[in-house]
Structures are given as C-alpha cells and as structure tokens.
Short mmCIF file of C-alpha atoms and ligand atoms in Angstrom, two decimals:
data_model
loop_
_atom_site.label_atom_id
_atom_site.label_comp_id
_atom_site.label_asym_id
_atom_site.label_seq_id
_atom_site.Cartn_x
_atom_site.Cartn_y
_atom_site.Cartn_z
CA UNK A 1 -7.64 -1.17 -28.29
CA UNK A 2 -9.72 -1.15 -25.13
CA UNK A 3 -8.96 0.86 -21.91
CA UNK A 4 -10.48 2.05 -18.83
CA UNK A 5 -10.12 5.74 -19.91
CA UNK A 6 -10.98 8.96 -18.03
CA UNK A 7 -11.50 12.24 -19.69
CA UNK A 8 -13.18 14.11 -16.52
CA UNK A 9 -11.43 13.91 -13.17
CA UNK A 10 -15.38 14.02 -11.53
CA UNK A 11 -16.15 11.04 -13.24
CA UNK A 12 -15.29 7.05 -13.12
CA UNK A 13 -13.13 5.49 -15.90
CA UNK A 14 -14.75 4.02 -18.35
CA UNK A 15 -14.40 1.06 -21.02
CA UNK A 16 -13.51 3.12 -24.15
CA UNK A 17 -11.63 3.13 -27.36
CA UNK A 18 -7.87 4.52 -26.78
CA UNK A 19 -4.68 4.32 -29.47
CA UNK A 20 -1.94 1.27 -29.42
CA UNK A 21 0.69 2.15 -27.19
CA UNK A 22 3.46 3.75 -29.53
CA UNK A 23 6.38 2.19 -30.76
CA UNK A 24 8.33 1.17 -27.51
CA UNK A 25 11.82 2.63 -26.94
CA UNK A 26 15.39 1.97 -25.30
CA UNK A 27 14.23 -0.78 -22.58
CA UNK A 28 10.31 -0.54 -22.93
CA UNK A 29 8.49 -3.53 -23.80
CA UNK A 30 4.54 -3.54 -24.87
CA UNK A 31 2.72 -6.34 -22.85
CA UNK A 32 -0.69 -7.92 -23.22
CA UNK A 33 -1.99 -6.98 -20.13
CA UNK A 34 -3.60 -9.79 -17.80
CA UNK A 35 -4.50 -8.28 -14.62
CA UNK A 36 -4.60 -4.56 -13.04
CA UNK A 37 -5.04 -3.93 -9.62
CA UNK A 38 -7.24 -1.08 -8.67
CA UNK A 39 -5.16 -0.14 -5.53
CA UNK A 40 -6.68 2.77 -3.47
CA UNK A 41 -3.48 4.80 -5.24
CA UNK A 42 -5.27 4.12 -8.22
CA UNK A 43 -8.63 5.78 -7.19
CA UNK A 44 -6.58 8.95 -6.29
CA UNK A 45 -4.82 8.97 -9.97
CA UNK A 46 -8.38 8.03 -11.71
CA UNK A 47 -10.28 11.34 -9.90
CA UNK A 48 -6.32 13.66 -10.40
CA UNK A 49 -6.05 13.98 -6.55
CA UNK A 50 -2.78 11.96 -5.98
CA UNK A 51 0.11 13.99 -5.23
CA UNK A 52 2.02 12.97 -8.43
CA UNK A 53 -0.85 13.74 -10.59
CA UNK A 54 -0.07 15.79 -13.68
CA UNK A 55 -3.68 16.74 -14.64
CA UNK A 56 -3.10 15.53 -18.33
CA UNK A 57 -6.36 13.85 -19.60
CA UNK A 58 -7.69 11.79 -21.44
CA UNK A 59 -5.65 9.45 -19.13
CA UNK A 60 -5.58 5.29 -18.38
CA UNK A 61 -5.17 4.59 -14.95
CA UNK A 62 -3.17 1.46 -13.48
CA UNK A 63 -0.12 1.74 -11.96
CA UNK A 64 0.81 -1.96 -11.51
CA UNK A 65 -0.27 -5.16 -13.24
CA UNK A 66 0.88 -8.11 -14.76
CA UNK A 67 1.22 -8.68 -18.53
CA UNK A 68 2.77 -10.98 -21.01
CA UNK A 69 5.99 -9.80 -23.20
CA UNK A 70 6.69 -11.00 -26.62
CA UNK A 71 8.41 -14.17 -25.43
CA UNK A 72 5.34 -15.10 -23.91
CA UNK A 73 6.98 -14.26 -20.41
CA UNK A 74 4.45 -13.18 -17.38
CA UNK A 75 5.83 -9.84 -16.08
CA UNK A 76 5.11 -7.72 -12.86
CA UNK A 77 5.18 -4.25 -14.18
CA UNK A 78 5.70 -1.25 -12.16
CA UNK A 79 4.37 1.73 -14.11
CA UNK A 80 5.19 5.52 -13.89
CA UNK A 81 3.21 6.86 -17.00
CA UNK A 82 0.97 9.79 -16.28
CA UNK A 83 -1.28 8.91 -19.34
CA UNK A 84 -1.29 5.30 -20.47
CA UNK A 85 -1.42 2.95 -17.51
CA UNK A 86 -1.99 -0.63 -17.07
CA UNK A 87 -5.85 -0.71 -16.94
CA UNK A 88 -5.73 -1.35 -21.20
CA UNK A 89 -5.18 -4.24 -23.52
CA UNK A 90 -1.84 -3.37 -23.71
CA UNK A 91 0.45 -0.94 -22.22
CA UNK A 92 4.10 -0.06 -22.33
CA UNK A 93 6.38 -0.85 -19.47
CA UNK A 94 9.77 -0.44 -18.73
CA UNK A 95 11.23 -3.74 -18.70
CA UNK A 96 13.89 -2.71 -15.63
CA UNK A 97 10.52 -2.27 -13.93
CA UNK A 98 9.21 -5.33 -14.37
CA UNK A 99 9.99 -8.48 -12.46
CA UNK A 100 9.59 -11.85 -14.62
CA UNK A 101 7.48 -14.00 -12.67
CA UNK A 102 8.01 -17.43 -11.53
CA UNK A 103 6.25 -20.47 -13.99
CA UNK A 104 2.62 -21.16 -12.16
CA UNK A 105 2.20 -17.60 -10.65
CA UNK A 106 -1.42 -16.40 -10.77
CA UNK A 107 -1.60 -12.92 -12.43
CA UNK A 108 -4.52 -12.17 -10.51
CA UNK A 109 -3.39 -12.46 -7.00
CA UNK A 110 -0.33 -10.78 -8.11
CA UNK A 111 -2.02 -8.01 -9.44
CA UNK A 112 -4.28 -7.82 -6.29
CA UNK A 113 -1.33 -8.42 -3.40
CA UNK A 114 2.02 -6.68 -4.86
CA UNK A 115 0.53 -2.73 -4.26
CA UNK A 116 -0.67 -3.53 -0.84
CA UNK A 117 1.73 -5.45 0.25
CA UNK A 118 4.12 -2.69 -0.59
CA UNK A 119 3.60 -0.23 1.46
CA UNK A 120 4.36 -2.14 4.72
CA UNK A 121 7.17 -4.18 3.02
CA UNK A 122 9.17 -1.06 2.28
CA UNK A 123 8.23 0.84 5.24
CA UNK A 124 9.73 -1.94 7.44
CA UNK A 125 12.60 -2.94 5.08
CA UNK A 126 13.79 0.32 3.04
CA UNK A 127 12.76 3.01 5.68
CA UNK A 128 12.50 1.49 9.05
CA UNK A 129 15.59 -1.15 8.83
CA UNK A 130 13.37 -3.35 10.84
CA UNK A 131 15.03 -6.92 12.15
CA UNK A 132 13.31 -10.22 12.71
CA UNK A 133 12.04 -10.11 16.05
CA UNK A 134 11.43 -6.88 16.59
CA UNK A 135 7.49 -5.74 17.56
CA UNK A 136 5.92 -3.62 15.90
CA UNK A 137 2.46 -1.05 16.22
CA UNK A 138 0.63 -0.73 13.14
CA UNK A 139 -2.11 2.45 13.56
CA UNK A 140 -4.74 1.83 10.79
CA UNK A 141 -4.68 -1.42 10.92
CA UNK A 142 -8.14 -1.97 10.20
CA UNK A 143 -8.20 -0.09 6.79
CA UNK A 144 -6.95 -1.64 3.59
CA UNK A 145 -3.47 -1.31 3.81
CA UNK A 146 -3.07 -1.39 7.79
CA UNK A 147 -4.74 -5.24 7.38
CA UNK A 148 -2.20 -6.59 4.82
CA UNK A 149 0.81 -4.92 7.29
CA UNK A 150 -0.49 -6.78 9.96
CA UNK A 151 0.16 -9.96 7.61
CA UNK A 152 3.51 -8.44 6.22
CA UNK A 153 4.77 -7.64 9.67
CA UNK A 154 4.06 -11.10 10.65
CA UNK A 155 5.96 -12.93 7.62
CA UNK A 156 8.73 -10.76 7.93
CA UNK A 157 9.19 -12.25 11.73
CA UNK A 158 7.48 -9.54 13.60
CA UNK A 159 7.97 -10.86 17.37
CA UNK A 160 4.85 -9.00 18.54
CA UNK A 161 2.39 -7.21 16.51
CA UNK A 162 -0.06 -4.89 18.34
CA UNK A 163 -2.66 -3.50 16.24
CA UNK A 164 -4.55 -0.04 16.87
CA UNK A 165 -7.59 0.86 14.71
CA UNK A 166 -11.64 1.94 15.52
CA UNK A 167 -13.27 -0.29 13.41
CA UNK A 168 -13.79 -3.06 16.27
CA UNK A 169 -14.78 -6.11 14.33
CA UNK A 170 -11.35 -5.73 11.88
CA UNK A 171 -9.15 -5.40 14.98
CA UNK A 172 -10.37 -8.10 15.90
CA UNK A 173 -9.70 -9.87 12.68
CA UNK A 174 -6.26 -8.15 12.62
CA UNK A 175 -6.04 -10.78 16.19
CA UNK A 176 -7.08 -14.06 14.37
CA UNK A 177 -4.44 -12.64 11.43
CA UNK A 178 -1.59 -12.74 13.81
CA UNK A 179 -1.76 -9.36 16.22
CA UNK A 180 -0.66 -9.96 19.66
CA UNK A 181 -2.69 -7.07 21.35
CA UNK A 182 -5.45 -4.29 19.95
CA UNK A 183 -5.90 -0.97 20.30
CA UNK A 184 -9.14 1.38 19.98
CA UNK A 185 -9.17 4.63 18.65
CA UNK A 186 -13.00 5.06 19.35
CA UNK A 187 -12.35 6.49 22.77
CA UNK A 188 -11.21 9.46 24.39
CA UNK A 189 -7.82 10.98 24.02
CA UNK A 190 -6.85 9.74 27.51
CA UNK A 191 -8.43 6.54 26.88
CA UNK A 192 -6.10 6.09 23.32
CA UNK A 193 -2.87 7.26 25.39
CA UNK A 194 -3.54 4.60 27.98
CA UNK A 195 -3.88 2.05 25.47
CA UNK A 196 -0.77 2.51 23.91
CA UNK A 197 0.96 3.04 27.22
CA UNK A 198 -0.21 -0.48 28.12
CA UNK A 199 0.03 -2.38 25.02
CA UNK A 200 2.38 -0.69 22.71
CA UNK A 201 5.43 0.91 25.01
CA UNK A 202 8.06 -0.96 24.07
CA UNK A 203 7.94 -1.35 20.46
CA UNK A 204 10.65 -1.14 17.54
CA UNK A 205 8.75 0.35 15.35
CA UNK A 206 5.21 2.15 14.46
CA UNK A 207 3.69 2.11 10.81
CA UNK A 208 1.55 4.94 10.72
CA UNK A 209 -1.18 4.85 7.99
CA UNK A 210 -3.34 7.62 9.80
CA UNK A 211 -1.18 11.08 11.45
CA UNK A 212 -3.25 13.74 12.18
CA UNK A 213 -3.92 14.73 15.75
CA UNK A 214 -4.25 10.83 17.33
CA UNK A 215 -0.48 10.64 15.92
CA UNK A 216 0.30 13.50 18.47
CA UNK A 217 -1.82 12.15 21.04
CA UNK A 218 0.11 7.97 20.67
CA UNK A 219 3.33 9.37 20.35
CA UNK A 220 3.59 11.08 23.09
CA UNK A 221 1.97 8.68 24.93
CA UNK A 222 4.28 5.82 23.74
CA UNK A 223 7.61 8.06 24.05
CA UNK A 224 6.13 8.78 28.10
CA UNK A 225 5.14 5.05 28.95
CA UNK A 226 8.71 3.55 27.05
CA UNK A 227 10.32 1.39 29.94
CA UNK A 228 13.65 1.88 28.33
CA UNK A 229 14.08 5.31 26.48
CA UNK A 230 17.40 4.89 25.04
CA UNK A 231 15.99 1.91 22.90
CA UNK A 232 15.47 2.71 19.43
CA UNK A 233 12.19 3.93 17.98
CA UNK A 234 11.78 4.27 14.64
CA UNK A 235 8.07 6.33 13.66
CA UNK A 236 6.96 5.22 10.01
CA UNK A 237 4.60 7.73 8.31
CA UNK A 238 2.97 6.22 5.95
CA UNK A 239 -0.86 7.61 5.52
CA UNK A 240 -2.53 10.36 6.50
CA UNK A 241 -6.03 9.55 6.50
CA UNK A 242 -6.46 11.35 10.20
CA UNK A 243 -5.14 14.49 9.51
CA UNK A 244 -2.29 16.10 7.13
CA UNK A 245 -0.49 17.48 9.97
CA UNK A 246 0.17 16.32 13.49
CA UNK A 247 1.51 18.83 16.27
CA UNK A 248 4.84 16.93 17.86
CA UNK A 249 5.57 18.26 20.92
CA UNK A 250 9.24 18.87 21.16
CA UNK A 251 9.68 16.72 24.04
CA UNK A 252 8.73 13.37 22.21
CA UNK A 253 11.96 14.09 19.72
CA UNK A 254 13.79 14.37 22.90
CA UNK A 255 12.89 12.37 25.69
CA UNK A 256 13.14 8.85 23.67
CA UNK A 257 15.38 7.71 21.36
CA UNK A 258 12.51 8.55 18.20
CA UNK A 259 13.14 8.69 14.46
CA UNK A 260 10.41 9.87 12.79
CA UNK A 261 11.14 9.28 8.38
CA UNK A 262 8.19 8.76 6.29
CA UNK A 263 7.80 6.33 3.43
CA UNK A 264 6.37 6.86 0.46
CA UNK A 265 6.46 7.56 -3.27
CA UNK A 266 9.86 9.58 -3.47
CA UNK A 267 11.70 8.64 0.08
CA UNK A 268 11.75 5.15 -1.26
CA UNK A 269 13.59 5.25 -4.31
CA UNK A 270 13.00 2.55 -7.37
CA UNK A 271 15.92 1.08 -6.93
CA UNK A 272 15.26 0.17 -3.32
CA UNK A 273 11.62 -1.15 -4.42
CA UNK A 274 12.77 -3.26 -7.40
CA UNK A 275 15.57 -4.29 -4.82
CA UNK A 276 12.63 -5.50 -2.61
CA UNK A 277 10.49 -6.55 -5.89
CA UNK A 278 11.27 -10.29 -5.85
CA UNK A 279 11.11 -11.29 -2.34
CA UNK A 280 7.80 -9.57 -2.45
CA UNK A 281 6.79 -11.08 -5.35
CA UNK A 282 8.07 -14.60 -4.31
CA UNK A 283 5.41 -14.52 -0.95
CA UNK A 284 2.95 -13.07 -2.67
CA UNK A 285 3.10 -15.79 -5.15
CA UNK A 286 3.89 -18.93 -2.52
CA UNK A 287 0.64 -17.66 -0.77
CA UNK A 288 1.62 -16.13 1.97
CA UNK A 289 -0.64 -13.87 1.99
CA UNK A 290 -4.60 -14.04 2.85
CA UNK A 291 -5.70 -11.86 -0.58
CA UNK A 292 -9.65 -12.46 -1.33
CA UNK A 293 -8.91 -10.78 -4.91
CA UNK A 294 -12.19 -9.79 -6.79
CA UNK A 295 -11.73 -9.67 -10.93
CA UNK A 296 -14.03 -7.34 -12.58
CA UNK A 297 -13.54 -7.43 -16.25
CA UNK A 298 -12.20 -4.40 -18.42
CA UNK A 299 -15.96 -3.79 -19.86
CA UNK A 300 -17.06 -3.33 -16.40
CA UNK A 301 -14.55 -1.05 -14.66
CA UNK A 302 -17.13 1.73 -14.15
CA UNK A 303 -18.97 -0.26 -12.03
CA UNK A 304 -15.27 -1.20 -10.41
CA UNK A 305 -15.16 2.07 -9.26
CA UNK A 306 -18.25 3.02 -7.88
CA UNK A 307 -20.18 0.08 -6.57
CA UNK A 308 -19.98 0.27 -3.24
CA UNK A 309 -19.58 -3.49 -2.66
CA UNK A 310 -16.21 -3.19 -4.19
CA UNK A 311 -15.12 -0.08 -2.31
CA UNK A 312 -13.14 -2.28 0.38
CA UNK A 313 -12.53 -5.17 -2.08
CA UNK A 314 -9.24 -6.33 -3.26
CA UNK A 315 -10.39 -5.39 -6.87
CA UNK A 316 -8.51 -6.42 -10.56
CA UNK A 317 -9.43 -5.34 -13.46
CA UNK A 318 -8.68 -8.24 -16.24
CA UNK A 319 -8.64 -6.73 -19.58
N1 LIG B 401 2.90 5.79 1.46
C1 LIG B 401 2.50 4.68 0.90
O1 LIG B 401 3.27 3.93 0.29
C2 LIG B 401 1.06 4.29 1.04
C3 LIG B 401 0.59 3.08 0.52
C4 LIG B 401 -0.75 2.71 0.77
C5 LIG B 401 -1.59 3.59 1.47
N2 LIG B 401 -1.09 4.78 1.89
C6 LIG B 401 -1.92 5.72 2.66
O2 LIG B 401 -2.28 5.10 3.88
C7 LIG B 401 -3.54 5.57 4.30
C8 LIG B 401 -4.46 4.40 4.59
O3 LIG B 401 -4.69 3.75 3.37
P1 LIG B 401 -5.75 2.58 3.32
O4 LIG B 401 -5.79 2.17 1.90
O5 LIG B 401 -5.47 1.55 4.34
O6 LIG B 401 -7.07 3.39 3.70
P2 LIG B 401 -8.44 2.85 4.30
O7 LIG B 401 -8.70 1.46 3.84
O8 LIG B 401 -9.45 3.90 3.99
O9 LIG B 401 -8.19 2.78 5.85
C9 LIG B 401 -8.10 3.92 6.64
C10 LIG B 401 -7.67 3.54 8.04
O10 LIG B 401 -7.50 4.72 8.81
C11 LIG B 401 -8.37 4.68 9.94
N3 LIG B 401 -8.82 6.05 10.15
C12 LIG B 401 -9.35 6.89 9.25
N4 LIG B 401 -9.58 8.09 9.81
C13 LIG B 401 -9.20 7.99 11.11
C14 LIG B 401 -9.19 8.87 12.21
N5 LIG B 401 -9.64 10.12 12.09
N6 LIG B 401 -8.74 8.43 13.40
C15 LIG B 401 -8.29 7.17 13.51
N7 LIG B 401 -8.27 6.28 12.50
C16 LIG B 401 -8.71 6.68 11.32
C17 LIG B 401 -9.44 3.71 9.58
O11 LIG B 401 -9.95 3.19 10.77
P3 LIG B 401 -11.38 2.45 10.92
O12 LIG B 401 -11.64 1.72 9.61
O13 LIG B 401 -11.16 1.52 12.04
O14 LIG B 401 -12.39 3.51 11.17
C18 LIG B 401 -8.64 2.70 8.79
O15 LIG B 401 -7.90 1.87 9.64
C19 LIG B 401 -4.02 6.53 3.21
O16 LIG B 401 -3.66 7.85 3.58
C20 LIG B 401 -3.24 6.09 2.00
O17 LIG B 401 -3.07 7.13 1.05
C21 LIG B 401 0.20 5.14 1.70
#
C-alpha cells in the first residue's frame, strides 16, 4: 500500500511503498483511511523531536484521522503507534480509540478540527475543571492552537475571553472570533504586566500555550493586580513555545489562590480524552467551529510538509 513514510528524521515524509498493516489483534480494527490531519504534533513525530518519540524508522506519521471499518462505519481514530500511523491507505486502530461518527459527518473537517480542538477542550474540561461562565486568558492565542481555544473557550460558555498574543492582526481576529479584550506581547516587560493587570486580573483560568520568561513576567503580574485573591486561579500549561522553563517567584504560589497543573500527553489520561471524545466530536461535526481545512492528497504530502503556504494551514492529508 501507499504511505507517507519517513526513513530520515532531516527529511519530509514522503509518498512511498510500505507493508499492509498486520493481522489486527484483540480490539484492533484495520480501516481504509479517509482523512489525516497533519497537526503541528505531527510535524514533531515526522522530524523524531516530539517528546514521545521512539526514534524507530522507517516510520508513518499520523496520529489521528478518520477511516472506514469493515462494516463500512466512519471512525475517529486516536492512534498511539510509534511506526504505522494514519497518514497510509490503511492503518490499524484500536477500536476503544475510535469514536463512530455520526451519519453525514465530513471526514475532512474532522480530521482537520478534532487535534486542535483538543488541546483547549481538555485543558479547560479534564485539567482546569472550568464552569460555564467563567473568563478565561488564553496566551498564544494568535498561533495555531491559541486561535481554535479562543473558539473552544467560547462554545464551552466562556463569559469573557481575553486574548494575549504579538502577532497584531490575529489578535485582532481572535476579537471578531469572540475575545472580549487583547493583549500584546510585542512590548516591554512593564508594558505586558500592565496589560494583564488591566485586562486579565480577574480571570478563572489561563491556557498557556507559550511559558518561558513572559509566563513569569503575566503571572506575577495577574496574581499582583487580582481584585480578589482568595478567588480561584487555575494556570494551564499547555505549550512552551516561549521558553522551556519559566522562573515563578515564590510569592505568586502564595499571595493568590494559584494552581498551576499542566495538560498534556500523559496528565490527561485516555480515558479522560475518549470521555471528552464525543462531545468534541459532536461540535466539531455540527460546525461549530470556523476550520478552513486544506486537503493535500497522499501523493503530495512532501510538499504538505514543506511548502510554506501550508505551514499555518489547517492541512489533511486524504490518502
Ligand atoms: N499540550 C498539548 O496538548 C498541546 C496541544 C497543541 C499544542 N501544544 C503546544 O502549544 C504550543 C503552541 O502550539 P501552536 O500549534 O499554537 O504553535 P504556533 O502556531 O507556532 O503558535 C505559537 C504561538 O506562540 C506565540 N509565541 C511564540 N514565541 C513567543 C514568545 N517568545 N513570546 C510570546 N509569544 C510567543 C506566537 O505568537 P505570535 O504568532 O503572535 O508571534 C503564537 O501565538 C506549542 O508548544 C505546542 O507544542 C500543546
């Protein structure tokens, strides 16, 4: 069969020759796959730099899609395969990780939306036990995840949404998608901490997509500024495209009522995410979401990965 298959970590996949999936076991199914998103997640497994990479090669990247079983079912598959994943003719999925979807659904978008949509979902619901209501800061908001939490936030009843990002013509797109107030990050440190001070003090709860030092620099800020400190904060740390470490100063822990959990591959466990897998699925596929998906064909996922075009777009591969 056909695959998107890397056997350098330097180089893009690309459209190759790669052997049938093997004879599925206990609860695997092989699908046809229809769609495969290529999520930024799946740039970092492609070039062996995520986290849960094993270095094992030649490898198929993909590590969501949508396929059809046997029965001629469309399933959303979760995968957790370090060699064959969903960017193939067919792949092997677990079928407890797979979410039947309902009749009319539109691989494509649900290829494109589930991944991003994730990260935000689970932060507020499986980490941050966020409530209807409840306001929330999103920092990154103008990258690729940070934009659909702005939209996730809001359909999960987000009173106010206050976006915070440096990019100033996507915050203020993040405004037309439902933020209440923006943020810049292009200025000075003092400048940033006043911002938040103003706009962002009272939150419930801060997705965090970027850390590094401006994550020292907001929360302490925000923790200072908060009119009432005994109200619960709860710090989501999701990214970390600022910096891998941030330098808390003791104080913040102690002078507000802060909870700082991260959320992530391994603090969110697949129970809670298949837990979370239908209602996701079940907006994604009503059209809640604002998507834009781009489908690239399987014979063309080289140039999926490194045209620069595509580098922002919500890209699938359909195989
Ligand atoms: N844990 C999870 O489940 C999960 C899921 C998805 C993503 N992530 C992580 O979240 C992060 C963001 O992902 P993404 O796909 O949204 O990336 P992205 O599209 O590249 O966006 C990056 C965002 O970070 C901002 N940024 C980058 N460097 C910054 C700095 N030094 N100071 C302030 N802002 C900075 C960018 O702002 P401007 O564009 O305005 O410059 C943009 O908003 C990554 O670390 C990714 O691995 C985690």
């Amino acid at each position: 069969m056909k695959a998107a298959v890397v056997t350098d970590f330097s180089q893009p996949p690309r459209c190759a020759d790669f052997p049938e999936p093997a004879a599925p076991s206990g609860g695997e199914l092989v699908v046809d796959v229809l769609a495969a998103g290529l999520h930024r997640r799946v740039r970092s497994q492609a070039d062996g730099s995520h986290y849960t990479s094993t270095g094992t090669l030649p490898m198929v990247p993909g590590v969501d899609g949508v396929g059809r079983d046997a029965e001629g079912r469309l399933r959303y598959f979760v995968l957790d395969e370090p060699v064959l994943g969903a960017m193939a003719e067919r792949t092997v999925i677990d079928a407890r990780r797979s979410v039947v979807l309902p009749a009319g659904a539109d691989p494509v978008a649900v290829a494109a939306a589930v991944n991003p949509v994730m990260s935000s979902w689970l932060a507020l619901r499986a980490r941050a036990a966020f409530q209807p209501g409840q306001s929330v800061l999103i920092i990154g908001a103008t990258g690729s995840a940070g934009r659909m939490a702005v939209q996730v936030a809001r359909h999960l009843g987000a009173g106010r949404v206050v976006v915070a990002g440096r990019n100033s013509e996507r915050l203020a797109r993040a405004v037309q998608a439902g933020a209440q107030a923006s943020i810049s990050l292009l200025g000075t440190d003092d400048e940033i901490a006043a911002a938040v001070a103003r706009e962002a003090a009272d939150v419930d709860v801060v997705l965090d997509y970027v850390w590094g030092p401006l994550t020292a620099v907001a929360m302490t800020a925000l923790v200072t500024a908060r009119p009432d400190r005994s109200r619960p904060l709860t710090w989501v740390e999701i990214g970390s495209v600022g910096g891998a470490s941030a330098a808390i100063p003791s104080a913040a822990l102690r002078q507000a009522r802060l909870t700082l959990v991260g959320s992530g591959q391994g603090s969110v466990g697949v129970r809670e995410i298949l837990g979370e897998l239908p209602a996701m699925i079940d907006a994604v596929s009503s059209g809640a979401f604002a998507i834009d998906a781009v489908r690239v064909p399987l014979a063309d996922v080289e140039r999926a990965f490194v045209d620069p075009a595509l580098a922002d777009a919500r890209v699938v591969i359909v195989p």
